[in-house]
Amino acid sequence: PLESFTSDAWFDADYILLGMINPNATRIPDAHYIWEAKYNGARITSTAPDYNPSAIHTDLWMPINQGTDPFLVMSMVNVIIEEELYQPAFMKEQTDLPILVRVDNGKMLRESDLVEGGDEEVFYHWDLNPGQAVKVKGSMGSDEKTLSLNGVDPAIEGEFEVEGIAVTTVFEQVKREAAKFTPESTFETTNIHPDVVRQEARYLAKAKKAIVMLGYITSSY
């Protein structure tokens, strides 16, 4: 999934989820990129309480109960994790999921936890190659302004110990939270059937370029 892009980026997407947005009514000059993506083979879906001017043109309209989008998204995350549809190589380089988190307080492990006068904006991975904690590149406090791993193989799962501090990974925390939101447990809240949740989570995970579009109303919330 992408964020912070211009509307023409919709054109070559494989999967677009319209969540809390009705672009045929509110983004009229840009909406054509979505439907051109559909002509190119993209799957377009909509989560909206009403069968609105955008939903009528999608491949699937999901009549979600108003305000329950977060529950649907977490249930999709649940499926992606349970079915192991995620991409470890992408996660290791492009996300914060491998960053180490302290077990005792749930906060990210920082250089200031290990070294007197250490930087609070320097974080750590557990490098599987030497089996030890190494500093994350590309963070605000890092001297290396790159995400390139250059031989580092960050663990995305597991528990470790760094100078007497028990740590795990952000991904382990995400797994623990997502486990609470099975498609069955969110059905009554969202009105989206578990079979539909699993179907769309699989489409989303399989897409080379997936986009979840959220409208300005998200900022209002």
PDB file of C-alpha atoms in Angstrom:
ATOM      1  CA  PRO A   1       0.000   0.000   0.000  1.00  0.00           C
ATOM      2  CA  LEU A   2       1.108   3.541  -0.745  1.00  0.00           C
ATOM      3  CA  GLU A   3       0.636   6.889   0.917  1.00  0.00           C
ATOM      4  CA  SER A   4       1.333  10.499  -0.012  1.00  0.00           C
ATOM      5  CA  PHE A   5       0.997  10.228  -3.780  1.00  0.00           C
ATOM      6  CA  THR A   6      -0.683  12.179  -6.559  1.00  0.00           C
ATOM      7  CA  SER A   7      -3.892  10.991  -8.184  1.00  0.00           C
ATOM      8  CA  ASP A   8      -2.201   9.658 -11.323  1.00  0.00           C
ATOM      9  CA  ALA A   9      -0.669   6.943  -9.126  1.00  0.00           C
ATOM     10  CA  TRP A  10      -4.087   5.283  -9.058  1.00  0.00           C
ATOM     11  CA  PHE A  11      -3.849   4.526 -12.789  1.00  0.00           C
ATOM     12  CA  ASP A  12      -1.461   1.550 -12.560  1.00  0.00           C
ATOM     13  CA  ALA A  13      -2.758   0.023  -9.318  1.00  0.00           C
ATOM     14  CA  ASP A  14      -3.848  -3.617  -9.149  1.00  0.00           C
ATOM     15  CA  TYR A  15      -6.233  -3.159  -6.227  1.00  0.00           C
ATOM     16  CA  ILE A  16      -7.974  -0.029  -4.938  1.00  0.00           C
ATOM     17  CA  LEU A  17     -10.118   0.045  -1.819  1.00  0.00           C
ATOM     18  CA  LEU A  18     -12.315   3.138  -1.574  1.00  0.00           C
ATOM     19  CA  GLY A  19     -12.737   3.610   2.154  1.00  0.00           C
ATOM     20  CA  MET A  20     -14.551   6.659   3.532  1.00  0.00           C
ATOM     21  CA  ILE A  21     -14.305   8.329   0.125  1.00  0.00           C
ATOM     22  CA  ASN A  22     -16.698   8.875  -2.773  1.00  0.00           C
ATOM     23  CA  PRO A  23     -14.395  10.206  -5.525  1.00  0.00           C
ATOM     24  CA  ASN A  24     -17.057  10.343  -8.268  1.00  0.00           C
ATOM     25  CA  ALA A  25     -18.749  13.037  -6.193  1.00  0.00           C
ATOM     26  CA  THR A  26     -15.872  14.656  -4.315  1.00  0.00           C
ATOM     27  CA  ARG A  27     -12.840  14.191  -6.598  1.00  0.00           C
ATOM     28  CA  ILE A  28     -14.447  14.624  -9.994  1.00  0.00           C
ATOM     29  CA  PRO A  29     -11.302  15.850 -11.862  1.00  0.00           C
ATOM     30  CA  ASP A  30      -9.268  12.880 -10.564  1.00  0.00           C
ATOM     31  CA  ALA A  31     -11.754  10.015 -10.460  1.00  0.00           C
ATOM     32  CA  HIS A  32     -11.072   8.917 -14.038  1.00  0.00           C
ATOM     33  CA  TYR A  33      -7.727   7.446 -12.927  1.00  0.00           C
ATOM     34  CA  ILE A  34      -9.586   4.918 -10.766  1.00  0.00           C
ATOM     35  CA  TRP A  35     -11.860   3.710 -13.528  1.00  0.00           C
ATOM     36  CA  GLU A  36      -9.011   3.623 -16.038  1.00  0.00           C
ATOM     37  CA  ALA A  37      -7.217   1.368 -13.569  1.00  0.00           C
ATOM     38  CA  LYS A  38     -10.300  -0.852 -13.595  1.00  0.00           C
ATOM     39  CA  TYR A  39     -10.221  -0.983 -17.392  1.00  0.00           C
ATOM     40  CA  ASN A  40      -6.582  -2.056 -17.056  1.00  0.00           C
ATOM     41  CA  GLY A  41      -7.634  -4.976 -14.845  1.00  0.00           C
ATOM     42  CA  ALA A  42      -7.492  -3.545 -11.324  1.00  0.00           C
ATOM     43  CA  ARG A  43      -9.996  -4.732  -8.750  1.00  0.00           C
ATOM     44  CA  ILE A  44     -11.905  -1.766  -7.291  1.00  0.00           C
ATOM     45  CA  THR A  45     -13.873  -2.167  -4.067  1.00  0.00           C
ATOM     46  CA  SER A  46     -15.813   0.214  -1.850  1.00  0.00           C
ATOM     47  CA  THR A  47     -16.678   0.234   1.841  1.00  0.00           C
ATOM     48  CA  ALA A  48     -19.575   2.630   2.252  1.00  0.00           C
ATOM     49  CA  PRO A  49     -22.865   2.539   4.171  1.00  0.00           C
ATOM     50  CA  ASP A  50     -24.625   3.910   1.065  1.00  0.00           C
ATOM     51  CA  TYR A  51     -24.639   2.697  -2.536  1.00  0.00           C
ATOM     52  CA  ASN A  52     -23.041   5.938  -3.676  1.00  0.00           C
ATOM     53  CA  PRO A  53     -21.984   7.250  -7.132  1.00  0.00           C
ATOM     54  CA  SER A  54     -18.568   5.583  -6.766  1.00  0.00           C
ATOM     55  CA  ALA A  55     -19.728   2.305  -5.234  1.00  0.00           C
ATOM     56  CA  ILE A  56     -22.037   1.596  -8.190  1.00  0.00           C
ATOM     57  CA  HIS A  57     -19.014   1.278 -10.502  1.00  0.00           C
ATOM     58  CA  THR A  58     -16.843  -0.943  -8.306  1.00  0.00           C
ATOM     59  CA  ASP A  59     -16.258  -4.681  -8.599  1.00  0.00           C
ATOM     60  CA  LEU A  60     -17.554  -5.084  -5.068  1.00  0.00           C
ATOM     61  CA  TRP A  61     -19.556  -2.825  -2.774  1.00  0.00           C
ATOM     62  CA  MET A  62     -19.212  -3.734   0.897  1.00  0.00           C
ATOM     63  CA  PRO A  63     -22.129  -2.115   2.782  1.00  0.00           C
ATOM     64  CA  ILE A  64     -20.218  -1.447   5.966  1.00  0.00           C
ATOM     65  CA  ASN A  65     -21.828  -0.159   9.127  1.00  0.00           C
ATOM     66  CA  GLN A  66     -21.009   3.513   9.527  1.00  0.00           C
ATOM     67  CA  GLY A  67     -17.785   4.239  11.434  1.00  0.00           C
ATOM     68  CA  THR A  68     -16.576   0.632  11.638  1.00  0.00           C
ATOM     69  CA  ASP A  69     -13.844   0.756   8.960  1.00  0.00           C
ATOM     70  CA  PRO A  70     -11.007   0.212  11.488  1.00  0.00           C
ATOM     71  CA  PHE A  71     -12.561  -3.109  12.538  1.00  0.00           C
ATOM     72  CA  LEU A  72     -12.727  -4.267   8.919  1.00  0.00           C
ATOM     73  CA  VAL A  73      -9.125  -3.265   8.244  1.00  0.00           C
ATOM     74  CA  MET A  74      -7.885  -5.054  11.363  1.00  0.00           C
ATOM     75  CA  SER A  75      -9.771  -8.194  10.361  1.00  0.00           C
ATOM     76  CA  MET A  76      -8.041  -8.051   6.967  1.00  0.00           C
ATOM     77  CA  VAL A  77      -4.695  -7.684   8.751  1.00  0.00           C
ATOM     78  CA  ASN A  78      -5.686 -10.702  10.849  1.00  0.00           C
ATOM     79  CA  VAL A  79      -6.208 -12.802   7.709  1.00  0.00           C
ATOM     80  CA  ILE A  80      -2.979 -11.626   6.058  1.00  0.00           C
ATOM     81  CA  ILE A  81      -1.004 -12.616   9.150  1.00  0.00           C
ATOM     82  CA  GLU A  82      -2.827 -15.897   9.824  1.00  0.00           C
ATOM     83  CA  GLU A  83      -2.417 -17.041   6.210  1.00  0.00           C
ATOM     84  CA  GLU A  84       1.133 -15.668   6.003  1.00  0.00           C
ATOM     85  CA  LEU A  85       0.314 -13.563   2.949  1.00  0.00           C
ATOM     86  CA  TYR A  86       2.815 -10.860   3.926  1.00  0.00           C
ATOM     87  CA  GLN A  87       6.195 -10.214   2.289  1.00  0.00           C
ATOM     88  CA  PRO A  88       9.082 -10.517   4.804  1.00  0.00           C
ATOM     89  CA  ALA A  89      11.711  -8.955   2.517  1.00  0.00           C
ATOM     90  CA  PHE A  90       9.570  -5.840   2.049  1.00  0.00           C
ATOM     91  CA  MET A  91       8.738  -5.674   5.743  1.00  0.00           C
ATOM     92  CA  LYS A  92      12.379  -5.884   6.780  1.00  0.00           C
ATOM     93  CA  GLU A  93      13.556  -3.000   4.611  1.00  0.00           C
ATOM     94  CA  GLN A  94      10.551  -0.736   4.121  1.00  0.00           C
ATOM     95  CA  THR A  95       8.639  -0.847   7.435  1.00  0.00           C
ATOM     96  CA  ASP A  96       9.156  -0.452  11.168  1.00  0.00           C
ATOM     97  CA  LEU A  97       7.893  -3.999  11.827  1.00  0.00           C
ATOM     98  CA  PRO A  98      11.371  -5.436  12.661  1.00  0.00           C
ATOM     99  CA  ILE A  99      12.243  -2.635  15.115  1.00  0.00           C
ATOM    100  CA  LEU A 100      12.864  -3.936  18.612  1.00  0.00           C
ATOM    101  CA  VAL A 101      10.362  -3.148  21.358  1.00  0.00           C
ATOM    102  CA  ARG A 102      10.933  -3.454  25.098  1.00  0.00           C
ATOM    103  CA  VAL A 103       8.797  -6.157  26.693  1.00  0.00           C
ATOM    104  CA  ASP A 104       8.614  -4.315  30.029  1.00  0.00           C
ATOM    105  CA  ASN A 105       7.078  -1.038  28.830  1.00  0.00           C
ATOM    106  CA  GLY A 106       6.076  -1.639  25.195  1.00  0.00           C
ATOM    107  CA  LYS A 107       8.301   1.177  23.927  1.00  0.00           C
ATOM    108  CA  MET A 108      10.857   0.902  21.141  1.00  0.00           C
ATOM    109  CA  LEU A 109      14.389   0.133  22.313  1.00  0.00           C
ATOM    110  CA  ARG A 110      16.505   3.273  21.940  1.00  0.00           C
ATOM    111  CA  GLU A 111      20.183   4.055  22.097  1.00  0.00           C
ATOM    112  CA  SER A 112      19.379   6.142  25.192  1.00  0.00           C
ATOM    113  CA  ASP A 113      18.270   2.903  26.919  1.00  0.00           C
ATOM    114  CA  LEU A 114      21.701   1.354  26.413  1.00  0.00           C
ATOM    115  CA  VAL A 115      24.192   4.217  26.442  1.00  0.00           C
ATOM    116  CA  GLU A 116      24.338   7.219  28.755  1.00  0.00           C
ATOM    117  CA  GLY A 117      23.636  10.275  26.636  1.00  0.00           C
ATOM    118  CA  GLY A 118      22.448   8.039  23.793  1.00  0.00           C
ATOM    119  CA  ASP A 119      20.091   9.331  21.117  1.00  0.00           C
ATOM    120  CA  GLU A 120      16.360   8.786  21.669  1.00  0.00           C
ATOM    121  CA  GLU A 121      15.854   8.640  17.896  1.00  0.00           C
ATOM    122  CA  VAL A 122      18.220   5.732  17.238  1.00  0.00           C
ATOM    123  CA  PHE A 123      16.469   2.362  17.241  1.00  0.00           C
ATOM    124  CA  TYR A 124      17.514  -1.281  16.794  1.00  0.00           C
ATOM    125  CA  HIS A 125      16.945  -4.415  14.724  1.00  0.00           C
ATOM    126  CA  TRP A 126      17.946  -7.930  15.754  1.00  0.00           C
ATOM    127  CA  ASP A 127      20.358  -8.993  13.008  1.00  0.00           C
ATOM    128  CA  LEU A 128      19.928 -12.727  12.405  1.00  0.00           C
ATOM    129  CA  ASN A 129      23.409 -13.029  10.881  1.00  0.00           C
ATOM    130  CA  PRO A 130      25.571 -12.300  13.965  1.00  0.00           C
ATOM    131  CA  GLY A 131      22.630 -12.831  16.326  1.00  0.00           C
ATOM    132  CA  GLN A 132      22.776  -9.415  17.974  1.00  0.00           C
ATOM    133  CA  ALA A 133      21.103  -6.019  18.049  1.00  0.00           C
ATOM    134  CA  VAL A 134      22.225  -3.496  15.428  1.00  0.00           C
ATOM    135  CA  LYS A 135      21.185   0.104  14.894  1.00  0.00           C
ATOM    136  CA  VAL A 136      18.404   0.819  12.425  1.00  0.00           C
ATOM    137  CA  LYS A 137      19.458   2.879   9.417  1.00  0.00           C
ATOM    138  CA  GLY A 138      17.402   5.782   8.163  1.00  0.00           C
ATOM    139  CA  SER A 139      15.802   6.843  11.446  1.00  0.00           C
ATOM    140  CA  MET A 140      15.775  10.508  12.468  1.00  0.00           C
ATOM    141  CA  GLY A 141      18.795   9.992  14.707  1.00  0.00           C
ATOM    142  CA  SER A 142      20.727   7.741  12.332  1.00  0.00           C
ATOM    143  CA  ASP A 143      23.868   8.979  10.596  1.00  0.00           C
ATOM    144  CA  GLU A 144      23.054   6.691   7.651  1.00  0.00           C
ATOM    145  CA  LYS A 145      20.149   8.203   5.725  1.00  0.00           C
ATOM    146  CA  THR A 146      19.225   5.061   3.821  1.00  0.00           C
ATOM    147  CA  LEU A 147      16.871   2.143   4.276  1.00  0.00           C
ATOM    148  CA  SER A 148      19.225  -0.243   2.461  1.00  0.00           C
ATOM    149  CA  LEU A 149      20.001  -3.164   4.771  1.00  0.00           C
ATOM    150  CA  ASN A 150      23.444  -3.856   3.256  1.00  0.00           C
ATOM    151  CA  GLY A 151      23.735  -7.400   4.581  1.00  0.00           C
ATOM    152  CA  VAL A 152      21.692  -6.926   7.758  1.00  0.00           C
ATOM    153  CA  ASP A 153      18.917  -9.534   8.097  1.00  0.00           C
ATOM    154  CA  PRO A 154      16.443  -8.133  10.649  1.00  0.00           C
ATOM    155  CA  ALA A 155      14.275 -10.576  12.584  1.00  0.00           C
ATOM    156  CA  ILE A 156      10.577  -9.790  12.264  1.00  0.00           C
ATOM    157  CA  GLU A 157       9.545 -12.349  14.881  1.00  0.00           C
ATOM    158  CA  GLY A 158      10.884 -13.656  18.180  1.00  0.00           C
ATOM    159  CA  GLU A 159      12.038 -12.489  21.608  1.00  0.00           C
ATOM    160  CA  PHE A 160      15.613 -11.507  22.427  1.00  0.00           C
ATOM    161  CA  GLU A 161      17.706  -9.897  25.121  1.00  0.00           C
ATOM    162  CA  VAL A 162      19.830  -6.780  24.690  1.00  0.00           C
ATOM    163  CA  GLU A 163      22.085  -5.917  27.621  1.00  0.00           C
ATOM    164  CA  GLY A 164      19.655  -7.451  30.067  1.00  0.00           C
ATOM    165  CA  ILE A 165      16.560  -5.885  28.480  1.00  0.00           C
ATOM    166  CA  ALA A 166      13.967  -8.320  27.098  1.00  0.00           C
ATOM    167  CA  VAL A 167      12.799  -7.229  23.650  1.00  0.00           C
ATOM    168  CA  THR A 168      10.545  -8.376  20.848  1.00  0.00           C
ATOM    169  CA  THR A 169       9.589  -6.843  17.484  1.00  0.00           C
ATOM    170  CA  VAL A 170       6.906  -4.408  16.378  1.00  0.00           C
ATOM    171  CA  PHE A 171       5.498  -7.186  14.191  1.00  0.00           C
ATOM    172  CA  GLU A 172       5.000  -9.422  17.241  1.00  0.00           C
ATOM    173  CA  GLN A 173       3.004  -6.589  18.806  1.00  0.00           C
ATOM    174  CA  VAL A 174       0.937  -6.189  15.636  1.00  0.00           C
ATOM    175  CA  LYS A 175       0.255  -9.934  15.547  1.00  0.00           C
ATOM    176  CA  ARG A 176      -0.917  -9.874  19.147  1.00  0.00           C
ATOM    177  CA  GLU A 177      -3.304  -6.973  18.460  1.00  0.00           C
ATOM    178  CA  ALA A 178      -4.592  -8.366  15.136  1.00  0.00           C
ATOM    179  CA  ALA A 179      -5.399 -11.701  16.793  1.00  0.00           C
ATOM    180  CA  LYS A 180      -8.275  -9.933  18.587  1.00  0.00           C
ATOM    181  CA  PHE A 181     -10.014  -9.086  15.297  1.00  0.00           C
ATOM    182  CA  THR A 182     -10.926 -12.300  13.492  1.00  0.00           C
ATOM    183  CA  PRO A 183     -13.378 -11.888  10.586  1.00  0.00           C
ATOM    184  CA  GLU A 184     -15.943 -13.814  12.629  1.00  0.00           C
ATOM    185  CA  SER A 185     -15.607 -11.554  15.667  1.00  0.00           C
ATOM    186  CA  THR A 186     -15.941  -8.330  13.627  1.00  0.00           C
ATOM    187  CA  PHE A 187     -18.889  -9.479  11.480  1.00  0.00           C
ATOM    188  CA  GLU A 188     -21.581  -8.146  13.810  1.00  0.00           C
ATOM    189  CA  THR A 189     -19.770  -4.812  14.134  1.00  0.00           C
ATOM    190  CA  THR A 190     -18.983  -4.199  10.466  1.00  0.00           C
ATOM    191  CA  ASN A 191     -21.742  -6.090   8.612  1.00  0.00           C
ATOM    192  CA  ILE A 192     -19.052  -7.569   6.316  1.00  0.00           C
ATOM    193  CA  HIS A 193     -19.238 -11.373   6.133  1.00  0.00           C
ATOM    194  CA  PRO A 194     -16.069 -13.307   7.116  1.00  0.00           C
ATOM    195  CA  ASP A 195     -15.898 -14.943   3.671  1.00  0.00           C
ATOM    196  CA  VAL A 196     -15.820 -11.499   2.036  1.00  0.00           C
ATOM    197  CA  VAL A 197     -13.149 -10.275   4.457  1.00  0.00           C
ATOM    198  CA  ARG A 198     -10.929 -13.261   3.624  1.00  0.00           C
ATOM    199  CA  GLN A 199     -11.530 -12.892  -0.101  1.00  0.00           C
ATOM    200  CA  GLU A 200     -10.577  -9.206  -0.148  1.00  0.00           C
ATOM    201  CA  ALA A 201      -7.602  -9.651   2.188  1.00  0.00           C
ATOM    202  CA  ARG A 202      -6.204 -12.213  -0.247  1.00  0.00           C
ATOM    203  CA  TYR A 203      -6.744  -9.915  -3.234  1.00  0.00           C
ATOM    204  CA  LEU A 204      -5.116  -7.043  -1.358  1.00  0.00           C
ATOM    205  CA  ALA A 205      -2.109  -9.117  -0.302  1.00  0.00           C
ATOM    206  CA  LYS A 206      -1.615 -10.532  -3.802  1.00  0.00           C
ATOM    207  CA  ALA A 207      -1.653  -7.144  -5.529  1.00  0.00           C
ATOM    208  CA  LYS A 208       1.643  -5.735  -6.759  1.00  0.00           C
ATOM    209  CA  LYS A 209       0.363  -2.211  -6.114  1.00  0.00           C
ATOM    210  CA  ALA A 210      -2.507  -1.889  -3.675  1.00  0.00           C
ATOM    211  CA  ILE A 211      -4.014   1.441  -2.650  1.00  0.00           C
ATOM    212  CA  VAL A 212      -6.354   2.153   0.228  1.00  0.00           C
ATOM    213  CA  MET A 213      -7.970   5.536  -0.430  1.00  0.00           C
ATOM    214  CA  LEU A 214      -9.254   7.501   2.549  1.00  0.00           C
ATOM    215  CA  GLY A 215     -11.092  10.765   2.223  1.00  0.00           C
ATOM    216  CA  TYR A 216     -10.648  14.046   4.045  1.00  0.00           C
ATOM    217  CA  ILE A 217     -13.281  12.921   6.554  1.00  0.00           C
ATOM    218  CA  THR A 218     -10.561  10.788   8.157  1.00  0.00           C
ATOM    219  CA  SER A 219      -8.864  14.000   9.268  1.00  0.00           C
ATOM    220  CA  SER A 220     -12.166  15.227  10.678  1.00  0.00           C
ATOM    221  CA  TYR A 221     -12.464  12.090  12.799  1.00  0.00           C
TER     222      TYR A 221
END
